[in-house]
Amino acid sequence: MHNKKELRIGLIGRGLMARTHTNAYKRIGDFFPELEYRPVLKAVCARSEDKIKEFAEQWGYESYETDWKALIARDDIDAVDICTPNSTHAEIAIAAAEAGKMILCEKPLSRTVEEGQRMVDAINKAGVKNTVWYNYRRVPAVTLIKQIVDSGKLGRIFHYRANFLQDWTISPELPQGGEALWRLDAATAGSGVTGDLLAHCIDTAMWLNGGITDVSAMTETFIKERVHQESGKVQKVNIDDACVFHCHFANGSLGLFEATRYARGHKALYTLEINGEHASLRWDLHDMNHLEYFDHDDDSVVRGWRSILVTDSDQPYMKRWWIPGTSIGYEHSFIHQAADFFKSLEGNEPCAPTFKDALETQKVCEAVLESASSRAWKDTQVEW
């Protein structure tokens, strides 16, 4: 352990993602002991001194800051982890790049393509390592899907469909804005379910099935006005509560996507399915250690969907964990991404999704919103 190179982390934020990322840093040395680098929790930053001091003490950070600019200026910070609302991503990331820091940024990359492009330009100019936390790529069953698709076992792909369903914003009494509910404020979040939920689906889809070329979408805002927590006034709601779109992929397949926060009974139902010429695959976050697989080449008397339990040591990431048949959870996807980032430093390789990759997802999100607004097909301009 003493011979390892230190990577000194400066994390900005103290919410859910700050906890998941910090947990990842604290565990990778235990389960990925061969890594040449080890994370050092050097500093954490948020505006409330009392709350960030408590966070630092609980999670083991050596120090804290209340100004992110002060954190970036520190000589004892190698990598900046951005776990803040979307409206701050661009300013923080560009400043960190200019300071020569590595950057790990929560998704989505930005509110708009224009913001995201400035972030990519800053990264390219500075030449710093970067990644965006689209963590579902690192769920072992989803990584196995990638391996199966890349092997050609599915043959030509015809269909890709995904949905992400929640129900937490149905009450009209729920306010918008503020510390806990910034995702309901378009000025801070950029969009609603498109940037928050569909961005995950889109990133995974293009990773598995290639670029999305054009989209046709519709959105709906079911509750038109909410009290804003910062002003105390009733204001128009400008985010999308629900979104459905269909699309073409560059490989000729068709895509169908849905996201909503108004699906009563669903807390975080993320599912995907791919239908190919020879076989199909489907996955459900609620049963994240299983992968459903259908192979048309099976004998007709036994042909049908099979459930693959992804817990064996020869399946992605699983040799790091427990014995076959025992499960891992949501938090492990972040540990896997942190480990992959640290591994990428050893060979000076990119750790996908990079800012450039995440910008392509942002292009699709923006085209979706433009299509819904204009009620017309929109090209994405994706380069994949």
Short mmCIF file of C-alpha atoms in Angstrom, two decimals:
data_model
loop_
_atom_site.label_atom_id
_atom_site.label_comp_id
_atom_site.label_asym_id
_atom_site.label_seq_id
_atom_site.Cartn_x
_atom_site.Cartn_y
_atom_site.Cartn_z
CA MET A 1 0.00 0.00 0.00
CA HIS A 2 2.85 2.38 0.83
CA ASN A 3 4.39 1.87 -2.63
CA LYS A 4 1.25 3.00 -4.45
CA LYS A 5 0.97 6.36 -6.15
CA GLU A 6 -1.47 8.74 -4.52
CA LEU A 7 -4.34 10.35 -6.38
CA ARG A 8 -5.59 13.16 -4.19
CA ILE A 9 -9.34 13.66 -4.59
CA GLY A 10 -11.17 16.95 -4.22
CA LEU A 11 -14.91 16.30 -4.30
CA ILE A 12 -17.48 19.07 -4.76
CA GLY A 13 -20.94 18.37 -3.38
CA ARG A 14 -22.43 16.48 -0.44
CA GLY A 15 -25.59 14.82 -1.78
CA LEU A 16 -26.41 11.30 -2.95
CA MET A 17 -23.77 11.20 -5.67
CA ALA A 18 -21.12 12.57 -3.32
CA ARG A 19 -21.84 9.59 -1.08
CA THR A 20 -21.79 7.00 -3.88
CA HIS A 21 -18.53 8.34 -5.31
CA THR A 22 -16.87 8.58 -1.91
CA ASN A 23 -17.93 5.04 -1.07
CA ALA A 24 -16.32 3.93 -4.34
CA TYR A 25 -13.01 5.59 -3.49
CA LYS A 26 -13.02 4.01 -0.05
CA ARG A 27 -13.57 0.47 -1.39
CA ILE A 28 -11.47 0.13 -4.53
CA GLY A 29 -8.27 -0.51 -2.60
CA ASP A 30 -9.93 -3.45 -0.85
CA PHE A 31 -11.34 -5.13 -3.95
CA PHE A 32 -8.91 -3.93 -6.66
CA PRO A 33 -5.63 -4.23 -4.72
CA GLU A 34 -3.47 -4.48 -7.84
CA LEU A 35 -4.14 -0.89 -8.90
CA GLU A 36 -1.02 1.27 -8.99
CA TYR A 37 -2.87 4.33 -7.71
CA ARG A 38 -4.75 4.73 -4.47
CA PRO A 39 -7.28 7.48 -3.77
CA VAL A 40 -6.66 9.93 -0.96
CA LEU A 41 -9.74 11.78 0.27
CA LYS A 42 -8.01 15.11 0.48
CA ALA A 43 -10.87 17.64 0.51
CA VAL A 44 -14.62 17.97 0.06
CA CYS A 45 -16.53 21.16 -0.70
CA ALA A 46 -20.03 22.60 -0.22
CA ARG A 47 -21.43 26.01 0.69
CA SER A 48 -22.74 25.18 4.18
CA GLU A 49 -19.76 24.96 6.52
CA ASP A 50 -21.59 23.07 9.25
CA LYS A 51 -22.93 20.45 6.85
CA ILE A 52 -19.74 19.98 4.85
CA LYS A 53 -17.68 19.69 8.03
CA GLU A 54 -20.03 16.95 9.20
CA PHE A 55 -19.78 15.22 5.80
CA ALA A 56 -15.98 15.39 5.85
CA GLU A 57 -15.84 13.86 9.32
CA GLN A 58 -18.32 11.11 8.53
CA TRP A 59 -16.74 10.05 5.24
CA GLY A 60 -13.08 10.52 6.15
CA TYR A 61 -11.97 13.57 4.16
CA GLU A 62 -8.86 15.24 5.49
CA SER A 63 -10.25 18.76 5.05
CA TYR A 64 -13.12 20.77 3.63
CA GLU A 65 -13.77 23.97 1.69
CA THR A 66 -16.84 26.16 1.28
CA ASP A 67 -15.72 27.66 -2.06
CA TRP A 68 -15.09 25.31 -4.99
CA LYS A 69 -12.66 27.78 -6.51
CA ALA A 70 -10.48 27.46 -3.41
CA LEU A 71 -10.56 23.68 -3.73
CA ILE A 72 -9.49 23.78 -7.37
CA ALA A 73 -6.67 26.21 -6.55
CA ARG A 74 -5.10 23.84 -4.02
CA ASP A 75 -1.80 22.25 -4.98
CA ASP A 76 -2.65 19.09 -3.04
CA ILE A 77 -5.60 18.18 -5.30
CA ASP A 78 -4.97 15.97 -8.36
CA ALA A 79 -8.53 15.15 -9.41
CA VAL A 80 -11.76 17.10 -9.06
CA ASP A 81 -15.00 15.11 -8.71
CA ILE A 82 -18.07 17.19 -9.61
CA CYS A 83 -21.22 16.10 -7.73
CA THR A 84 -23.14 19.36 -8.01
CA PRO A 85 -26.34 20.45 -9.81
CA ASN A 86 -26.14 20.50 -13.60
CA SER A 87 -26.00 24.29 -13.89
CA THR A 88 -22.56 24.32 -12.25
CA HIS A 89 -20.89 21.53 -14.22
CA ALA A 90 -19.49 23.66 -17.03
CA GLU A 91 -18.00 26.43 -14.89
CA ILE A 92 -16.39 24.04 -12.43
CA ALA A 93 -15.08 21.63 -15.08
CA ILE A 94 -13.58 24.37 -17.24
CA ALA A 95 -11.86 25.93 -14.24
CA ALA A 96 -10.55 22.54 -13.13
CA ALA A 97 -9.22 21.79 -16.61
CA GLU A 98 -7.48 25.14 -16.78
CA ALA A 99 -5.87 24.31 -13.44
CA GLY A 100 -4.58 21.03 -14.87
CA LYS A 101 -6.76 18.79 -12.71
CA MET A 102 -8.21 15.45 -13.74
CA ILE A 103 -12.01 15.59 -13.74
CA LEU A 104 -14.71 13.08 -12.87
CA CYS A 105 -18.12 14.64 -13.55
CA GLU A 106 -21.60 13.45 -12.60
CA LYS A 107 -24.08 12.98 -15.42
CA PRO A 108 -25.45 14.59 -17.46
CA LEU A 109 -22.35 16.35 -18.72
CA SER A 110 -24.17 19.67 -19.09
CA ARG A 111 -27.52 21.38 -19.54
CA THR A 112 -26.96 22.08 -23.24
CA VAL A 113 -24.76 21.00 -26.12
CA GLU A 114 -23.15 24.45 -26.14
CA GLU A 115 -22.11 24.09 -22.50
CA GLY A 116 -20.91 20.56 -23.11
CA GLN A 117 -18.85 21.59 -26.13
CA ARG A 118 -17.06 24.23 -24.06
CA MET A 119 -16.28 21.57 -21.48
CA VAL A 120 -14.90 19.22 -24.15
CA ASP A 121 -12.83 22.04 -25.64
CA ALA A 122 -11.36 22.85 -22.22
CA ILE A 123 -10.48 19.20 -21.61
CA ASN A 124 -8.84 18.88 -25.02
CA LYS A 125 -6.83 22.07 -24.57
CA ALA A 126 -5.61 21.07 -21.12
CA GLY A 127 -5.06 17.42 -21.99
CA VAL A 128 -6.40 16.21 -18.64
CA LYS A 129 -7.92 12.84 -17.83
CA ASN A 130 -11.70 12.84 -17.60
CA THR A 131 -14.76 10.64 -17.26
CA VAL A 132 -18.51 11.04 -16.70
CA TRP A 133 -20.32 8.88 -14.15
CA TYR A 134 -22.76 6.96 -16.35
CA ASN A 135 -22.54 4.13 -13.86
CA TYR A 136 -25.02 1.67 -15.39
CA ARG A 137 -22.40 0.63 -17.93
CA ARG A 138 -20.57 -0.95 -15.00
CA VAL A 139 -23.42 -3.16 -13.80
CA PRO A 140 -21.98 -6.63 -14.53
CA ALA A 141 -25.10 -7.84 -16.38
CA VAL A 142 -25.05 -4.74 -18.61
CA THR A 143 -21.34 -5.15 -19.29
CA LEU A 144 -22.09 -8.76 -20.23
CA ILE A 145 -24.69 -7.50 -22.70
CA LYS A 146 -21.95 -5.42 -24.30
CA GLN A 147 -19.72 -8.48 -24.64
CA ILE A 148 -22.52 -10.57 -26.17
CA VAL A 149 -23.53 -7.84 -28.63
CA ASP A 150 -19.92 -7.27 -29.67
CA SER A 151 -19.46 -11.03 -30.20
CA GLY A 152 -22.08 -10.94 -32.97
CA LYS A 153 -24.28 -13.59 -31.36
CA LEU A 154 -27.39 -11.47 -31.83
CA GLY A 155 -26.74 -11.01 -35.53
CA ARG A 156 -28.24 -7.95 -37.16
CA ILE A 157 -29.95 -5.72 -34.59
CA PHE A 158 -33.55 -4.75 -35.36
CA HIS A 159 -34.89 -3.13 -32.18
CA TYR A 160 -33.64 -1.41 -29.03
CA ARG A 161 -36.09 -0.27 -26.36
CA ALA A 162 -35.62 1.19 -22.91
CA ASN A 163 -37.60 2.91 -20.21
CA PHE A 164 -36.90 4.60 -16.89
CA LEU A 165 -39.95 5.03 -14.70
CA GLN A 166 -40.32 6.83 -11.37
CA ASP A 167 -43.23 8.31 -9.40
CA TRP A 168 -41.80 10.79 -6.92
CA THR A 169 -43.06 14.10 -8.39
CA ILE A 170 -46.78 13.34 -8.71
CA SER A 171 -47.92 15.49 -5.79
CA PRO A 172 -48.82 19.07 -6.85
CA GLU A 173 -47.73 20.21 -3.38
CA LEU A 174 -44.10 19.35 -4.13
CA PRO A 175 -42.17 22.61 -4.68
CA GLN A 176 -39.50 23.20 -7.29
CA GLY A 177 -35.95 24.43 -6.83
CA GLY A 178 -33.78 24.61 -3.76
CA GLU A 179 -31.25 22.18 -2.40
CA ALA A 180 -33.26 18.96 -2.59
CA LEU A 181 -35.55 19.69 -5.55
CA TRP A 182 -33.28 21.44 -8.05
CA ARG A 183 -34.11 18.71 -10.58
CA LEU A 184 -37.57 20.29 -10.92
CA ASP A 185 -36.10 23.69 -11.81
CA ALA A 186 -35.18 23.96 -15.49
CA ALA A 187 -32.71 26.79 -14.90
CA THR A 188 -30.65 24.49 -12.70
CA ALA A 189 -31.32 21.07 -14.21
CA GLY A 190 -31.58 22.06 -17.88
CA SER A 191 -34.40 19.58 -18.45
CA GLY A 192 -36.49 17.08 -16.54
CA VAL A 193 -36.60 13.37 -17.19
CA THR A 194 -34.76 13.77 -20.50
CA GLY A 195 -31.49 14.87 -18.90
CA ASP A 196 -31.98 13.01 -15.64
CA LEU A 197 -33.32 9.59 -16.66
CA LEU A 198 -33.25 9.25 -20.45
CA ALA A 199 -29.63 10.38 -20.49
CA HIS A 200 -28.77 7.10 -18.74
CA CYS A 201 -30.82 5.12 -21.26
CA ILE A 202 -29.27 6.95 -24.21
CA ASP A 203 -25.70 6.54 -22.99
CA THR A 204 -26.18 2.81 -22.47
CA ALA A 205 -27.99 2.43 -25.79
CA MET A 206 -25.28 4.07 -27.87
CA TRP A 207 -22.57 2.16 -26.00
CA LEU A 208 -24.33 -1.10 -26.80
CA ASN A 209 -25.88 -0.39 -30.20
CA GLY A 210 -24.07 2.57 -31.79
CA GLY A 211 -25.04 6.11 -32.57
CA ILE A 212 -28.60 7.48 -32.68
CA THR A 213 -29.04 9.48 -35.90
CA ASP A 214 -32.47 11.12 -35.59
CA VAL A 215 -35.38 11.30 -33.15
CA SER A 216 -39.09 12.06 -32.97
CA ALA A 217 -40.27 12.91 -29.47
CA MET A 218 -43.11 14.14 -27.32
CA THR A 219 -42.93 15.50 -23.78
CA GLU A 220 -45.47 16.53 -21.18
CA THR A 221 -45.42 18.67 -18.06
CA PHE A 222 -48.37 17.44 -16.03
CA ILE A 223 -48.23 20.03 -13.24
CA LYS A 224 -47.80 23.41 -14.90
CA GLU A 225 -47.01 25.53 -11.83
CA ARG A 226 -45.26 24.90 -8.51
CA VAL A 227 -44.05 27.05 -5.65
CA HIS A 228 -40.36 27.81 -6.05
CA GLN A 229 -38.49 27.24 -2.79
CA GLU A 230 -36.06 30.09 -3.31
CA SER A 231 -38.58 32.80 -4.22
CA GLY A 232 -41.60 31.45 -2.34
CA LYS A 233 -43.72 32.32 -5.38
CA VAL A 234 -45.79 30.14 -7.67
CA GLN A 235 -43.85 29.83 -10.92
CA LYS A 236 -44.24 28.04 -14.22
CA VAL A 237 -42.69 24.58 -14.37
CA ASN A 238 -40.39 24.33 -17.39
CA ILE A 239 -39.03 20.82 -17.06
CA ASP A 240 -40.45 17.76 -18.83
CA ASP A 241 -42.24 15.40 -16.42
CA ALA A 242 -42.47 12.67 -19.06
CA CYS A 243 -40.87 11.98 -22.43
CA VAL A 244 -41.33 9.37 -25.13
CA PHE A 245 -39.26 9.21 -28.30
CA HIS A 246 -38.46 6.86 -31.12
CA CYS A 247 -35.36 6.96 -33.26
CA HIS A 248 -33.09 5.43 -35.86
CA PHE A 249 -29.68 4.03 -35.00
CA ALA A 250 -26.79 4.25 -37.45
CA ASN A 251 -26.85 0.44 -37.81
CA GLY A 252 -30.41 0.59 -39.18
CA SER A 253 -32.20 -0.57 -36.05
CA LEU A 254 -35.16 1.22 -34.48
CA GLY A 255 -35.26 2.58 -30.94
CA LEU A 256 -38.09 3.29 -28.53
CA PHE A 257 -37.51 5.15 -25.25
CA GLU A 258 -39.75 6.30 -22.42
CA ALA A 259 -39.11 8.11 -19.14
CA THR A 260 -41.48 9.56 -16.59
CA ARG A 261 -41.74 10.54 -12.95
CA TYR A 262 -45.50 9.89 -13.03
CA ALA A 263 -45.62 6.08 -13.15
CA ARG A 264 -47.24 5.25 -9.82
CA GLY A 265 -45.65 2.20 -8.24
CA HIS A 266 -42.25 2.57 -9.92
CA LYS A 267 -39.35 4.02 -7.92
CA ALA A 268 -36.53 3.38 -10.40
CA LEU A 269 -37.63 0.91 -13.07
CA TYR A 270 -34.89 0.97 -15.71
CA THR A 271 -35.24 -1.73 -18.33
CA LEU A 272 -33.67 -2.35 -21.73
CA GLU A 273 -34.20 -4.94 -24.45
CA ILE A 274 -32.37 -5.67 -27.69
CA ASN A 275 -33.88 -7.82 -30.45
CA GLY A 276 -31.50 -9.26 -33.00
CA GLU A 277 -31.63 -11.57 -35.99
CA HIS A 278 -30.59 -14.62 -33.97
CA ALA A 279 -31.13 -13.72 -30.33
CA SER A 280 -32.53 -11.17 -27.88
CA LEU A 281 -31.44 -9.75 -24.52
CA ARG A 282 -33.28 -7.89 -21.78
CA TRP A 283 -32.33 -6.46 -18.38
CA ASP A 284 -34.18 -4.89 -15.45
CA LEU A 285 -32.54 -2.73 -12.77
CA HIS A 286 -34.95 -4.15 -10.18
CA ASP A 287 -33.37 -7.56 -10.83
CA MET A 288 -29.95 -6.24 -11.71
CA ASN A 289 -27.95 -9.44 -11.24
CA HIS A 290 -30.00 -11.32 -13.84
CA LEU A 291 -29.78 -11.12 -17.64
CA GLU A 292 -32.59 -12.55 -19.76
CA TYR A 293 -31.43 -14.22 -23.00
CA PHE A 294 -33.32 -15.82 -25.89
CA ASP A 295 -31.44 -17.79 -28.57
CA HIS A 296 -33.40 -18.87 -31.66
CA ASP A 297 -30.71 -21.46 -32.44
CA ASP A 298 -31.78 -23.55 -29.44
CA ASP A 299 -33.72 -26.73 -30.24
CA SER A 300 -37.38 -25.88 -30.65
CA VAL A 301 -38.50 -28.16 -27.81
CA VAL A 302 -36.44 -26.17 -25.27
CA ARG A 303 -36.38 -22.77 -26.98
CA GLY A 304 -37.39 -19.90 -24.70
CA TRP A 305 -36.15 -17.09 -22.54
CA ARG A 306 -33.49 -18.13 -20.04
CA SER A 307 -32.43 -16.24 -16.94
CA ILE A 308 -28.67 -15.91 -16.47
CA LEU A 309 -27.53 -15.14 -12.93
CA VAL A 310 -24.50 -12.89 -13.37
CA THR A 311 -22.46 -13.76 -10.28
CA ASP A 312 -19.75 -16.15 -11.52
CA SER A 313 -16.08 -15.18 -11.48
CA ASP A 314 -15.76 -15.40 -15.27
CA GLN A 315 -18.50 -12.80 -15.73
CA PRO A 316 -17.68 -9.05 -15.74
CA TYR A 317 -16.30 -7.68 -12.46
CA MET A 318 -17.66 -10.57 -10.38
CA LYS A 319 -14.32 -12.17 -9.49
CA ARG A 320 -13.83 -9.12 -7.24
CA TRP A 321 -16.73 -9.94 -5.00
CA TRP A 322 -18.34 -12.93 -3.32
CA ILE A 323 -19.12 -16.53 -4.14
CA PRO A 324 -21.25 -17.54 -7.16
CA GLY A 325 -24.95 -17.12 -6.50
CA THR A 326 -24.60 -14.11 -4.20
CA SER A 327 -25.55 -10.65 -5.41
CA ILE A 328 -24.03 -7.21 -5.54
CA GLY A 329 -25.87 -3.89 -5.70
CA TYR A 330 -26.20 -0.38 -7.09
CA GLU A 331 -23.19 1.00 -5.22
CA HIS A 332 -20.87 -1.53 -6.85
CA SER A 333 -21.36 0.07 -10.28
CA PHE A 334 -19.65 3.20 -8.94
CA ILE A 335 -16.83 1.17 -7.43
CA HIS A 336 -16.28 -0.46 -10.82
CA GLN A 337 -16.16 2.90 -12.59
CA ALA A 338 -13.75 4.36 -10.05
CA ALA A 339 -11.53 1.29 -10.44
CA ASP A 340 -11.67 1.56 -14.23
CA PHE A 341 -10.66 5.22 -14.01
CA PHE A 342 -7.71 4.43 -11.77
CA LYS A 343 -6.70 1.57 -14.06
CA SER A 344 -6.83 3.89 -17.07
CA LEU A 345 -4.18 6.09 -15.48
CA GLU A 346 -1.66 3.26 -15.59
CA GLY A 347 -1.68 3.05 -19.38
CA ASN A 348 -2.73 6.64 -20.06
CA GLU A 349 -5.89 5.34 -21.72
CA PRO A 350 -9.27 7.11 -21.83
CA CYS A 351 -11.91 5.97 -19.34
CA ALA A 352 -15.24 5.84 -21.13
CA PRO A 353 -17.55 7.57 -21.15
CA THR A 354 -15.29 10.57 -21.57
CA PHE A 355 -16.54 14.15 -21.85
CA LYS A 356 -16.55 13.66 -25.62
CA ASP A 357 -18.71 10.54 -25.31
CA ALA A 358 -21.09 12.28 -22.91
CA LEU A 359 -21.41 15.21 -25.32
CA GLU A 360 -22.87 12.81 -27.89
CA THR A 361 -25.51 11.79 -25.35
CA GLN A 362 -26.23 15.47 -24.75
CA LYS A 363 -26.75 15.94 -28.49
CA VAL A 364 -29.46 13.30 -28.45
CA CYS A 365 -31.10 14.83 -25.37
CA GLU A 366 -31.19 18.24 -26.99
CA ALA A 367 -32.57 16.84 -30.26
CA VAL A 368 -35.29 15.05 -28.25
CA LEU A 369 -36.39 18.29 -26.59
CA GLU A 370 -36.26 20.21 -29.87
CA SER A 371 -38.29 17.50 -31.60
CA ALA A 372 -40.94 17.58 -28.88
CA SER A 373 -41.15 21.36 -29.07
CA SER A 374 -41.39 21.51 -32.86
CA ARG A 375 -43.34 18.27 -33.31
CA ALA A 376 -40.90 17.27 -36.04
CA TRP A 377 -38.08 14.78 -36.62
CA LYS A 378 -34.66 16.11 -35.61
CA ASP A 379 -31.20 14.97 -36.65
CA THR A 380 -28.88 14.47 -33.68
CA GLN A 381 -25.54 15.28 -35.33
CA VAL A 382 -24.07 12.45 -33.24
CA GLU A 383 -20.54 11.33 -34.10
CA TRP A 384 -20.16 7.79 -32.81
#
